[in-house]
PDB file of C-alpha atoms and ligand atoms in Angstrom:
ATOM      1  CA  MET A   1       0.000   0.000   0.000  1.00 90.00           C
ATOM      2  CA  LEU A   2       2.642   2.485   1.063  1.00 97.00           C
ATOM      3  CA  LYS A   3       4.712   1.655  -1.980  1.00 97.00           C
ATOM      4  CA  GLU A   4       1.810   2.250  -4.381  1.00 98.00           C
ATOM      5  CA  GLN A   5       0.846   5.515  -2.690  1.00 98.00           C
ATOM      6  CA  LEU A   6       4.412   6.754  -2.788  1.00 98.00           C
ATOM      7  CA  MET A   7       4.650   5.868  -6.466  1.00 98.00           C
ATOM      8  CA  GLU A   8       1.414   7.684  -7.169  1.00 98.00           C
ATOM      9  CA  VAL A   9       2.642  10.844  -5.418  1.00 98.00           C
ATOM     10  CA  GLU A  10       5.934  10.581  -7.309  1.00 98.00           C
ATOM     11  CA  ALA A  11       4.065  10.279 -10.626  1.00 98.00           C
ATOM     12  CA  LYS A  12       1.914  13.316  -9.819  1.00 98.00           C
ATOM     13  CA  ILE A  13       4.956  15.371  -8.853  1.00 98.00           C
ATOM     14  CA  GLN A  14       6.641  14.414 -12.123  1.00 98.00           C
ATOM     15  CA  ALA A  15       3.503  15.287 -14.097  1.00 98.00           C
ATOM     16  CA  ALA A  16       3.193  18.685 -12.373  1.00 98.00           C
ATOM     17  CA  CYS A  17       6.867  19.356 -13.146  1.00 98.00           C
ATOM     18  CA  ASP A  18       6.318  18.393 -16.773  1.00 98.00           C
ATOM     19  CA  ARG A  19       3.257  20.629 -17.076  1.00 98.00           C
ATOM     20  CA  SER A  20       5.140  23.616 -15.717  1.00 97.00           C
ATOM     21  CA  GLY A  21       8.440  23.018 -17.504  1.00 98.00           C
ATOM     22  CA  ARG A  22      10.319  22.299 -14.313  1.00 98.00           C
ATOM     23  CA  ASP A  23      12.889  19.636 -13.557  1.00 98.00           C
ATOM     24  CA  ARG A  24      11.919  16.994 -10.986  1.00 98.00           C
ATOM     25  CA  SER A  25      15.145  17.729  -9.110  1.00 98.00           C
ATOM     26  CA  GLU A  26      13.836  21.217  -8.249  1.00 98.00           C
ATOM     27  CA  VAL A  27      11.152  19.764  -5.972  1.00 98.00           C
ATOM     28  CA  THR A  28      11.826  17.982  -2.685  1.00 98.00           C
ATOM     29  CA  LEU A  29       9.128  15.664  -1.409  1.00 98.00           C
ATOM     30  CA  ILE A  30       8.832  15.813   2.368  1.00 98.00           C
ATOM     31  CA  ALA A  31       7.064  12.736   3.701  1.00 98.00           C
ATOM     32  CA  VAL A  32       4.968  14.065   6.575  1.00 98.00           C
ATOM     33  CA  SER A  33       5.059  11.225   9.072  1.00 98.00           C
ATOM     34  CA  LYS A  34       3.412  12.884  12.082  1.00 98.00           C
ATOM     35  CA  THR A  35       1.299  10.498  14.211  1.00 97.00           C
ATOM     36  CA  LYS A  36       2.605   7.515  12.211  1.00 97.00           C
ATOM     37  CA  PRO A  37       4.375   4.774  14.179  1.00 97.00           C
ATOM     38  CA  LEU A  38       8.017   3.843  13.719  1.00 98.00           C
ATOM     39  CA  PRO A  39       7.444   0.678  11.622  1.00 97.00           C
ATOM     40  CA  VAL A  40       5.619   2.783   9.030  1.00 98.00           C
ATOM     41  CA  LEU A  41       8.537   5.215   8.837  1.00 98.00           C
ATOM     42  CA  LYS A  42      10.933   2.285   8.560  1.00 98.00           C
ATOM     43  CA  GLU A  43       8.929   0.920   5.670  1.00 98.00           C
ATOM     44  CA  ALA A  44       9.083   4.293   3.934  1.00 98.00           C
ATOM     45  CA  TYR A  45      12.812   4.399   4.603  1.00 98.00           C
ATOM     46  CA  GLU A  46      13.224   0.976   2.982  1.00 98.00           C
ATOM     47  CA  LEU A  47      11.391   2.363  -0.037  1.00 98.00           C
ATOM     48  CA  GLY A  48      13.989   5.115  -0.291  1.00 98.00           C
ATOM     49  CA  VAL A  49      12.385   7.999   1.607  1.00 98.00           C
ATOM     50  CA  ARG A  50      15.055  10.124   3.301  1.00 98.00           C
ATOM     51  CA  VAL A  51      13.185  13.346   4.072  1.00 98.00           C
ATOM     52  CA  PHE A  52      10.598  13.276   6.831  1.00 98.00           C
ATOM     53  CA  GLY A  53       8.478  16.089   8.242  1.00 98.00           C
ATOM     54  CA  GLU A  54       7.162  16.172  11.794  1.00 98.00           C
ATOM     55  CA  ASN A  55       5.138  18.830  13.602  1.00 98.00           C
ATOM     56  CA  LYS A  56       5.714  17.949  17.259  1.00 98.00           C
ATOM     57  CA  VAL A  57       9.038  18.377  19.019  1.00 98.00           C
ATOM     58  CA  GLN A  58       8.810  15.321  21.233  1.00 98.00           C
ATOM     59  CA  GLU A  59       7.736  13.036  18.418  1.00 98.00           C
ATOM     60  CA  LEU A  60      10.501  14.290  16.127  1.00 98.00           C
ATOM     61  CA  ASP A  61      13.081  13.892  18.885  1.00 98.00           C
ATOM     62  CA  GLU A  62      12.019  10.295  19.585  1.00 98.00           C
ATOM     63  CA  LYS A  63      11.851   9.192  15.976  1.00 98.00           C
ATOM     64  CA  HIS A  64      15.169  10.893  15.222  1.00 98.00           C
ATOM     65  CA  GLY A  65      16.841   8.833  17.919  1.00 98.00           C
ATOM     66  CA  LEU A  66      15.491   5.528  16.653  1.00 98.00           C
ATOM     67  CA  LEU A  67      15.913   5.796  12.889  1.00 98.00           C
ATOM     68  CA  PRO A  68      19.039   5.880  10.672  1.00 98.00           C
ATOM     69  CA  ASP A  69      21.319   8.923  10.601  1.00 97.00           C
ATOM     70  CA  ASP A  70      20.986   9.588   6.898  1.00 98.00           C
ATOM     71  CA  ILE A  71      17.410  10.833   7.311  1.00 98.00           C
ATOM     72  CA  HIS A  72      16.794  14.553   6.911  1.00 98.00           C
ATOM     73  CA  TRP A  73      14.260  15.776   9.462  1.00 98.00           C
ATOM     74  CA  HIS A  74      12.143  18.855   8.893  1.00 98.00           C
ATOM     75  CA  MET A  75      10.246  20.658  11.632  1.00 98.00           C
ATOM     76  CA  ILE A  76       7.081  21.784   9.893  1.00 98.00           C
ATOM     77  CA  GLY A  77       4.815  22.568  12.842  1.00 97.00           C
ATOM     78  CA  HIS A  78       4.410  25.505  15.183  1.00 97.00           C
ATOM     79  CA  LEU A  79       7.457  25.713  17.424  1.00 97.00           C
ATOM     80  CA  GLN A  80       7.416  26.970  21.000  1.00 98.00           C
ATOM     81  CA  THR A  81      10.527  28.852  22.066  1.00 98.00           C
ATOM     82  CA  ASN A  82      11.126  26.644  25.118  1.00 98.00           C
ATOM     83  CA  LYS A  83      11.336  23.569  22.892  1.00 98.00           C
ATOM     84  CA  VAL A  84      13.832  24.853  20.341  1.00 98.00           C
ATOM     85  CA  LYS A  85      16.722  23.362  22.300  1.00 98.00           C
ATOM     86  CA  TYR A  86      15.451  19.790  21.850  1.00 98.00           C
ATOM     87  CA  ILE A  87      15.508  19.794  18.060  1.00 97.00           C
ATOM     88  CA  ILE A  88      17.883  22.540  16.938  1.00 98.00           C
ATOM     89  CA  ASP A  89      20.713  20.110  16.158  1.00 97.00           C
ATOM     90  CA  LYS A  90      18.439  17.381  14.780  1.00 98.00           C
ATOM     91  CA  VAL A  91      16.682  19.139  11.938  1.00 98.00           C
ATOM     92  CA  ASP A  92      17.800  20.256   8.500  1.00 98.00           C
ATOM     93  CA  LEU A  93      15.240  22.988   8.319  1.00 98.00           C
ATOM     94  CA  ILE A  94      12.681  24.707  10.551  1.00 98.00           C
ATOM     95  CA  HIS A  95       9.726  25.701   8.362  1.00 98.00           C
ATOM     96  CA  SER A  96       7.763  27.685  10.904  1.00 98.00           C
ATOM     97  CA  VAL A  97       9.571  30.820  12.084  1.00 98.00           C
ATOM     98  CA  ASP A  98       6.924  33.461  12.617  1.00 97.00           C
ATOM     99  CA  THR A  99       7.957  35.625  15.578  1.00 98.00           C
ATOM    100  CA  LEU A 100      11.034  37.615  16.538  1.00 98.00           C
ATOM    101  CA  LYS A 101      11.122  35.808  19.869  1.00 98.00           C
ATOM    102  CA  LEU A 102      11.333  32.439  18.140  1.00 98.00           C
ATOM    103  CA  ALA A 103      14.059  33.658  15.765  1.00 98.00           C
ATOM    104  CA  GLU A 104      16.026  35.031  18.734  1.00 98.00           C
ATOM    105  CA  THR A 105      15.731  31.741  20.579  1.00 98.00           C
ATOM    106  CA  ILE A 106      16.888  29.784  17.540  1.00 98.00           C
ATOM    107  CA  GLU A 107      19.854  32.158  17.190  1.00 98.00           C
ATOM    108  CA  LYS A 108      20.760  31.722  20.846  1.00 98.00           C
ATOM    109  CA  GLU A 109      20.512  27.918  20.826  1.00 98.00           C
ATOM    110  CA  ALA A 110      22.381  27.623  17.522  1.00 98.00           C
ATOM    111  CA  ALA A 111      25.145  29.887  18.860  1.00 98.00           C
ATOM    112  CA  LYS A 112      25.559  27.661  21.931  1.00 98.00           C
ATOM    113  CA  ARG A 113      26.209  24.694  19.638  1.00 98.00           C
ATOM    114  CA  ASN A 114      28.224  26.669  17.135  1.00 98.00           C
ATOM    115  CA  ILE A 115      25.927  25.712  14.281  1.00 98.00           C
ATOM    116  CA  THR A 116      23.905  27.679  11.738  1.00 98.00           C
ATOM    117  CA  ALA A 117      20.188  26.954  11.853  1.00 98.00           C
ATOM    118  CA  ARG A 118      18.412  27.005   8.493  1.00 98.00           C
ATOM    119  CA  VAL A 119      14.898  28.410   8.654  1.00 98.00           C
ATOM    120  CA  LEU A 120      11.901  29.347   6.573  1.00 98.00           C
ATOM    121  CA  ILE A 121       9.528  32.174   7.397  1.00 98.00           C
ATOM    122  CA  GLU A 122       5.954  31.013   7.798  1.00 98.00           C
ATOM    123  CA  VAL A 123       3.555  33.306   5.985  1.00 98.00           C
ATOM    124  CA  ASN A 124      -0.185  33.314   6.543  1.00 98.00           C
ATOM    125  CA  VAL A 125      -0.897  34.348   2.970  1.00 97.00           C
ATOM    126  CA  ALA A 126      -4.618  33.682   3.258  1.00 94.00           C
ATOM    127  CA  GLU A 127      -4.770  35.600   6.587  1.00 93.00           C
ATOM    128  CA  GLU A 128      -6.745  32.836   8.244  1.00 92.00           C
ATOM    129  CA  GLU A 129      -7.477  33.617  11.904  1.00 90.00           C
ATOM    130  CA  SER A 130      -6.689  30.084  13.001  1.00 87.00           C
ATOM    131  CA  LYS A 131      -3.248  29.920  11.435  1.00 90.00           C
ATOM    132  CA  PHE A 132       0.209  30.948  12.534  1.00 95.00           C
ATOM    133  CA  GLY A 133       2.467  32.990  10.311  1.00 97.00           C
ATOM    134  CA  LEU A 134       3.271  36.558   9.370  1.00 98.00           C
ATOM    135  CA  LYS A 135       1.119  38.648   7.097  1.00 97.00           C
ATOM    136  CA  VAL A 136       2.619  39.190   3.648  1.00 97.00           C
ATOM    137  CA  GLU A 137       3.415  42.855   4.325  1.00 97.00           C
ATOM    138  CA  GLU A 138       5.230  41.992   7.562  1.00 98.00           C
ATOM    139  CA  VAL A 139       7.678  39.598   5.961  1.00 98.00           C
ATOM    140  CA  ILE A 140      10.304  41.899   4.406  1.00 97.00           C
ATOM    141  CA  PRO A 141      10.885  44.003   7.547  1.00 97.00           C
ATOM    142  CA  PHE A 142      11.044  40.788   9.571  1.00 98.00           C
ATOM    143  CA  VAL A 143      13.570  39.168   7.244  1.00 98.00           C
ATOM    144  CA  GLU A 144      15.700  42.344   7.264  1.00 97.00           C
ATOM    145  CA  LYS A 145      15.744  42.211  11.053  1.00 97.00           C
ATOM    146  CA  ILE A 146      16.744  38.570  11.494  1.00 97.00           C
ATOM    147  CA  ALA A 147      19.138  38.519   8.524  1.00 97.00           C
ATOM    148  CA  THR A 148      21.803  39.942  10.829  1.00 96.00           C
ATOM    149  CA  PHE A 149      21.652  36.973  13.214  1.00 98.00           C
ATOM    150  CA  PRO A 150      24.959  35.136  12.734  1.00 97.00           C
ATOM    151  CA  HIS A 151      23.731  31.613  13.566  1.00 98.00           C
ATOM    152  CA  LEU A 152      20.474  31.698  11.660  1.00 97.00           C
ATOM    153  CA  ARG A 153      20.037  31.582   7.909  1.00 97.00           C
ATOM    154  CA  VAL A 154      16.802  32.501   6.175  1.00 98.00           C
ATOM    155  CA  CYS A 155      16.445  30.035   3.287  1.00 98.00           C
ATOM    156  CA  GLY A 156      12.936  30.741   2.075  1.00 98.00           C
ATOM    157  CA  LEU A 157       9.234  30.902   2.817  1.00 98.00           C
ATOM    158  CA  MET A 158       6.525  28.486   3.871  1.00 98.00           C
ATOM    159  CA  THR A 159       2.760  28.659   3.844  1.00 98.00           C
ATOM    160  CA  ILE A 160      -0.115  26.424   4.847  1.00 97.00           C
ATOM    161  CA  ALA A 161      -2.920  27.119   2.407  1.00 97.00           C
ATOM    162  CA  PRO A 162      -6.561  26.842   3.459  1.00 96.00           C
ATOM    163  CA  PHE A 163      -8.371  23.547   3.164  1.00 94.00           C
ATOM    164  CA  VAL A 164     -10.437  23.840   0.002  1.00 95.00           C
ATOM    165  CA  GLU A 165     -12.549  21.484  -2.073  1.00 95.00           C
ATOM    166  CA  ASN A 166     -10.919  22.501  -5.314  1.00 98.00           C
ATOM    167  CA  PRO A 167      -7.128  22.939  -5.120  1.00 98.00           C
ATOM    168  CA  GLU A 168      -7.319  25.551  -7.893  1.00 98.00           C
ATOM    169  CA  GLU A 169      -8.718  27.899  -5.253  1.00 98.00           C
ATOM    170  CA  ASN A 170      -5.278  27.923  -3.629  1.00 98.00           C
ATOM    171  CA  ARG A 171      -3.393  28.817  -6.802  1.00 98.00           C
ATOM    172  CA  PRO A 172      -3.412  32.587  -6.026  1.00 98.00           C
ATOM    173  CA  ILE A 173      -2.088  31.846  -2.524  1.00 98.00           C
ATOM    174  CA  PHE A 174       0.885  29.944  -3.938  1.00 98.00           C
ATOM    175  CA  ALA A 175       1.441  32.565  -6.632  1.00 98.00           C
ATOM    176  CA  ASN A 176       1.486  35.270  -3.924  1.00 98.00           C
ATOM    177  CA  LEU A 177       4.082  33.444  -1.862  1.00 98.00           C
ATOM    178  CA  HIS A 178       6.200  32.988  -4.976  1.00 98.00           C
ATOM    179  CA  LYS A 179       5.921  36.688  -5.784  1.00 98.00           C
ATOM    180  CA  LEU A 180       6.917  37.588  -2.231  1.00 98.00           C
ATOM    181  CA  SER A 181      10.045  35.424  -2.512  1.00 98.00           C
ATOM    182  CA  VAL A 182      10.965  37.197  -5.768  1.00 98.00           C
ATOM    183  CA  ASP A 183      10.440  40.576  -4.073  1.00 97.00           C
ATOM    184  CA  ILE A 184      12.717  39.562  -1.193  1.00 98.00           C
ATOM    185  CA  GLY A 185      15.317  38.254  -3.641  1.00 96.00           C
ATOM    186  CA  MET A 186      15.382  41.633  -5.394  1.00 96.00           C
ATOM    187  CA  LYS A 187      16.275  43.333  -2.119  1.00 95.00           C
ATOM    188  CA  ASN A 188      19.588  41.469  -2.057  1.00 95.00           C
ATOM    189  CA  ILE A 189      19.629  41.255   1.721  1.00 94.00           C
ATOM    190  CA  ASP A 190      22.984  40.022   3.038  1.00 92.00           C
ATOM    191  CA  ASN A 191      22.934  36.457   4.346  1.00 90.00           C
ATOM    192  CA  VAL A 192      19.450  35.797   2.927  1.00 94.00           C
ATOM    193  CA  ASN A 193      18.739  33.461   0.028  1.00 94.00           C
ATOM    194  CA  VAL A 194      15.044  32.788  -0.300  1.00 96.00           C
ATOM    195  CA  SER A 195      15.366  29.926  -2.748  1.00 97.00           C
ATOM    196  CA  ILE A 196      13.088  27.531  -0.862  1.00 98.00           C
ATOM    197  CA  LEU A 197       9.322  27.718  -1.247  1.00 98.00           C
ATOM    198  CA  SER A 198       7.643  25.171   1.030  1.00 98.00           C
ATOM    199  CA  MET A 199       4.046  25.008  -0.123  1.00 98.00           C
ATOM    200  CA  GLY A 200       1.508  22.358  -1.046  1.00 98.00           C
ATOM    201  CA  MET A 201       0.086  19.429   0.929  1.00 98.00           C
ATOM    202  CA  THR A 202      -1.779  16.289  -0.123  1.00 98.00           C
ATOM    203  CA  ASN A 203      -4.752  18.237  -1.343  1.00 97.00           C
ATOM    204  CA  ASP A 204      -2.945  20.833  -3.439  1.00 98.00           C
ATOM    205  CA  TYR A 205       0.737  19.970  -3.998  1.00 98.00           C
ATOM    206  CA  GLU A 206       0.354  19.657  -7.765  1.00 98.00           C
ATOM    207  CA  VAL A 207      -0.952  23.222  -8.073  1.00 98.00           C
ATOM    208  CA  ALA A 208       1.779  24.370  -5.671  1.00 98.00           C
ATOM    209  CA  ILE A 209       4.459  22.823  -7.897  1.00 98.00           C
ATOM    210  CA  GLU A 210       2.975  24.558 -10.922  1.00 98.00           C
ATOM    211  CA  GLU A 211       3.305  27.825  -8.992  1.00 98.00           C
ATOM    212  CA  GLY A 212       6.937  27.255  -8.021  1.00 98.00           C
ATOM    213  CA  ALA A 213       7.034  25.112  -4.879  1.00 98.00           C
ATOM    214  CA  THR A 214      10.487  23.669  -4.207  1.00 98.00           C
ATOM    215  CA  MET A 215       9.297  21.619  -1.227  1.00 98.00           C
ATOM    216  CA  VAL A 216       5.948  19.889  -0.910  1.00 98.00           C
ATOM    217  CA  ARG A 217       4.788  18.447   2.412  1.00 98.00           C
ATOM    218  CA  VAL A 218       2.716  15.341   1.797  1.00 98.00           C
ATOM    219  CA  GLY A 219       1.306  13.221   4.624  1.00 98.00           C
ATOM    220  CA  THR A 220      -2.039  11.623   3.868  1.00 98.00           C
ATOM    221  CA  GLY A 221      -1.192  11.052   0.209  1.00 98.00           C
ATOM    222  CA  ILE A 222       1.730   8.837   1.205  1.00 98.00           C
ATOM    223  CA  PHE A 223       0.757   7.330   4.552  1.00 97.00           C
ATOM    224  CA  GLY A 224      -3.046   7.404   4.429  1.00 95.00           C
ATOM    225  CA  ALA A 225      -5.373   9.143   6.864  1.00 93.00           C
ATOM    226  CA  ARG A 226      -4.114  10.001  10.331  1.00 91.00           C
ATOM    227  CA  ASN A 227      -5.804   8.689  13.431  1.00 83.00           C
ATOM    228  CA  TYR A 228      -5.548  11.318  16.163  1.00 77.00           C
ATOM    229  CA  ALA A 229      -7.616   9.249  18.596  1.00 65.00           C
ATOM    230  CA  VAL A 230      -4.887   6.733  19.424  1.00 54.00           C
TER     231      VAL A 230
HETATM  232  C1  PLP B 301       0.131  17.672   8.549  1.00 83.54           C
HETATM  233  C2  PLP B 301       0.841  18.692   7.742  1.00 83.54           C
HETATM  234  C3  PLP B 301       1.095  18.502   6.377  1.00 83.54           C
HETATM  235  C4  PLP B 301       0.621  17.278   5.599  1.00 83.54           C
HETATM  236  O1  PLP B 301      -0.768  17.288   5.446  1.00 83.54           O
HETATM  237  P1  PLP B 301      -1.497  16.253   4.459  1.00 83.54           P
HETATM  238  O2  PLP B 301      -2.748  16.945   4.085  1.00 83.54           O
HETATM  239  O3  PLP B 301      -1.717  15.005   5.243  1.00 83.54           O
HETATM  240  O4  PLP B 301      -0.604  16.046   3.304  1.00 83.54           O
HETATM  241  C5  PLP B 301       1.802  19.471   5.703  1.00 83.54           C
HETATM  242  N1  PLP B 301       2.244  20.583   6.330  1.00 83.54           N
HETATM  243  C6  PLP B 301       2.026  20.812   7.627  1.00 83.54           C
HETATM  244  C7  PLP B 301       2.554  22.045   8.245  1.00 83.54           C
HETATM  245  C8  PLP B 301       1.320  19.877   8.380  1.00 83.54           C
HETATM  246  O5  PLP B 301       1.106  20.119   9.689  1.00 83.54           O
END
């Protein structure tokens, strides 16, 4: 089952790349494994998956300790400042920086370990009340502020689009995030290279790729529905 679902997602990513004249190598598939038990992740690993996304610090920490070292872990969920220290040296990329306090904490914890933390800025493009993230107009001043942090590197932008029936409805959201990344790029801010666009989930990753996504975060499409009751 997992193998077939993974192959189907792969085929759809390839097709979206073909439609938009992009190379498959421009898009990283993040297998969102939150709530899924270790054996399921191991099975995905056996099938060649090396990039996993988790949204809870404790779960990421545990899974990181029990699975092979060549896995790239991505923190895709909301991150509380007091938990930064548990994952800072375990993740390739933090997708969800949305406050100055969080950026400062990441800088401080990265400095302690003498590492450079790679981060994305989470943008609430759709301005949904329930979602985290900066408003579009807040992003450039924010990036200019944290660009000076020596142990933090801004690598791009992330958004969680609304849940919609028809993924086409999210196309303008993805196009807006892409435009914002171009606008930031034109500012030539020192130490900032917004080449990563993390956008698109199971419901809308094909449209996101057509609009320039370089990372898609796919959970359900690979692993099936999540059961939050257990
Ligand atoms: C859960 C989650 C995903 C994956 O969602 P699916 O619809 O299952 O693909 C992607 N991004 C974030 C931030 C998530 O929390």
